Short mmCIF file of C-alpha atoms in Angstrom, two decimals:
data_model
loop_
_atom_site.label_atom_id
_atom_site.label_comp_id
_atom_site.label_asym_id
_atom_site.label_seq_id
_atom_site.Cartn_x
_atom_site.Cartn_y
_atom_site.Cartn_z
CA MET Z 1 0.10 -0.06 -0.04
CA LYS Z 2 2.86 2.29 0.80
CA GLN Z 3 4.11 1.83 -2.87
CA LEU Z 4 0.85 2.93 -4.24
CA ILE Z 5 0.75 6.01 -2.20
CA LYS Z 6 4.25 7.10 -3.10
CA LYS Z 7 3.60 6.23 -6.72
CA TYR Z 8 0.36 8.20 -7.09
CA SER Z 9 1.57 11.09 -5.00
CA ILE Z 10 4.47 11.46 -7.11
CA LEU Z 11 2.52 11.18 -10.31
CA LEU Z 12 -0.04 13.81 -8.86
CA ILE Z 13 2.53 16.29 -8.04
CA SER Z 14 4.43 15.86 -11.21
CA ALA Z 15 1.16 16.09 -13.34
CA PHE Z 16 0.19 19.29 -11.59
CA ILE Z 17 3.61 20.84 -12.26
CA LEU Z 18 3.81 19.50 -15.80
CA ALA Z 19 0.42 21.11 -16.69
CA ARG Z 20 1.52 24.49 -15.43
CA LEU Z 21 4.94 24.27 -17.16
CA LEU Z 22 3.25 23.27 -20.43
CA THR Z 23 0.78 26.13 -20.16
CA ALA Z 24 3.69 28.59 -19.67
CA THR Z 25 5.58 27.02 -22.50
CA ILE Z 26 2.78 27.12 -24.91
CA MET Z 27 1.96 30.68 -24.05
CA ALA Z 28 5.63 31.75 -24.45
CA ILE Z 29 5.71 30.06 -27.80
CA TRP Z 30 2.32 31.17 -29.21
CA PRO Z 31 1.35 34.34 -27.27
CA ASP Z 32 -1.53 35.11 -29.40
CA ILE Z 33 -3.11 31.41 -29.17
CA LEU Z 34 -5.93 32.65 -27.00
CA THR Z 35 -6.69 35.91 -28.75
CA LYS Z 36 -9.50 36.26 -31.06
CA HIS Z 37 -9.73 39.27 -33.55
CA ASN Z 38 -13.38 40.07 -34.11
CA ILE Z 39 -14.88 41.50 -37.30
CA ASP Z 40 -15.62 44.93 -35.93
CA GLY Z 41 -11.80 45.22 -35.09
CA SER Z 42 -12.03 44.51 -31.48
CA THR Z 43 -9.99 41.76 -29.62
CA THR Z 44 -11.07 39.12 -27.34
CA THR Z 45 -8.53 37.58 -25.02
CA PHE Z 46 -9.22 34.28 -23.11
CA SER Z 47 -7.42 33.11 -19.96
CA SER Z 48 -4.56 30.77 -20.00
CA ASP Z 49 -6.55 28.68 -17.70
CA TYR Z 50 -8.35 27.11 -20.87
CA ILE Z 51 -5.25 25.53 -21.91
CA GLU Z 52 -4.25 24.35 -18.43
CA ARG Z 53 -7.57 22.65 -17.95
CA LEU Z 54 -7.27 21.08 -21.42
CA ILE Z 55 -3.89 19.62 -20.27
CA GLU Z 56 -5.25 18.45 -17.07
CA TYR Z 57 -8.04 16.66 -18.47
CA LEU Z 58 -5.57 14.86 -20.80
CA MET Z 59 -3.48 13.90 -17.95
CA ASN Z 60 -6.63 12.78 -16.09
CA ILE Z 61 -7.13 10.27 -19.08
CA VAL Z 62 -3.58 9.01 -18.28
CA PHE Z 63 -4.52 8.52 -14.68
CA ILE Z 64 -7.63 6.62 -15.79
CA VAL Z 65 -5.42 4.20 -17.71
CA LEU Z 66 -3.17 3.69 -14.75
CA ILE Z 67 -5.75 3.16 -12.33
CA SER Z 68 -7.63 0.84 -14.72
CA SER Z 69 -4.42 -1.33 -14.99
CA GLU Z 70 -4.20 -1.30 -11.12
CA PHE Z 71 -7.67 -2.52 -10.95
CA LYS Z 72 -6.96 -5.40 -13.24
CA ARG Z 73 -3.85 -6.28 -11.26
CA GLN Z 74 -5.76 -6.39 -8.03
CA LYS Z 75 -8.92 -7.97 -9.76
CA ILE Z 76 -11.24 -5.11 -8.69
CA GLU Z 77 -13.75 -3.21 -10.83
CA SER Z 78 -15.25 0.29 -10.04
CA ILE Z 79 -16.26 2.28 -12.97
CA PRO Z 80 -17.46 5.32 -10.82
CA ILE Z 81 -13.77 5.81 -9.57
CA LEU Z 82 -12.63 6.10 -13.13
CA VAL Z 83 -15.48 8.49 -14.00
CA VAL Z 84 -14.59 10.68 -10.92
CA THR Z 85 -10.82 10.60 -11.97
CA PHE Z 86 -11.64 12.07 -15.46
CA PHE Z 87 -13.01 15.21 -13.65
CA SER Z 88 -10.47 15.29 -10.92
CA SER Z 89 -7.29 13.35 -10.81
CA PHE Z 90 -6.69 14.07 -7.17
CA THR Z 91 -10.18 12.97 -6.08
CA GLY Z 92 -10.19 9.92 -8.12
CA VAL Z 93 -6.62 8.72 -6.91
CA LEU Z 94 -7.78 9.40 -3.44
CA PHE Z 95 -11.00 7.24 -3.85
CA PHE Z 96 -8.68 4.61 -5.61
CA LEU Z 97 -6.47 4.53 -2.66
CA ILE Z 98 -9.23 4.16 -0.10
CA PHE Z 99 -10.94 1.46 -2.28
CA ALA Z 100 -7.68 -0.57 -2.57
CA ALA Z 101 -7.04 -0.28 1.16
CA GLN Z 102 -10.60 -1.34 1.95
CA ASN Z 103 -10.19 -4.43 -0.45
CA LYS Z 104 -6.76 -5.44 1.15
CA LEU Z 105 -8.34 -5.18 4.57
CA THR Z 106 -11.30 -7.40 3.41
CA LEU Z 107 -8.86 -9.97 1.97
CA ILE Z 108 -6.89 -9.99 5.17
CA THR Z 109 -9.99 -10.32 7.29
CA ASN Z 110 -11.46 -13.12 5.09
CA GLU Z 111 -8.20 -15.15 5.42
CA ARG Z 112 -8.37 -15.36 9.20
#
């Protein structure tokens, strides 16, 4: 269980940092990527948060794949945890760790 906690805490921290670094890099390379020039000559600028959220959702899909593979290894199935992970990787990983710990405790209790 300690290995799972270490693994996913490192992955979560690196995903959050990577999302911000990629957003900053994209904004440095293409500063006008979120700027829209309207027909009337005005300009509309969107927040860089849109890019950051897109990158976070893409990383959440990676977390879904990782958690899904962990479920297969431990012979567990819980689709709601995967759905929650898509919207928030932190919450999904937290529920996954709680679910895995409960499953291990249940297996230990049943062996006695």
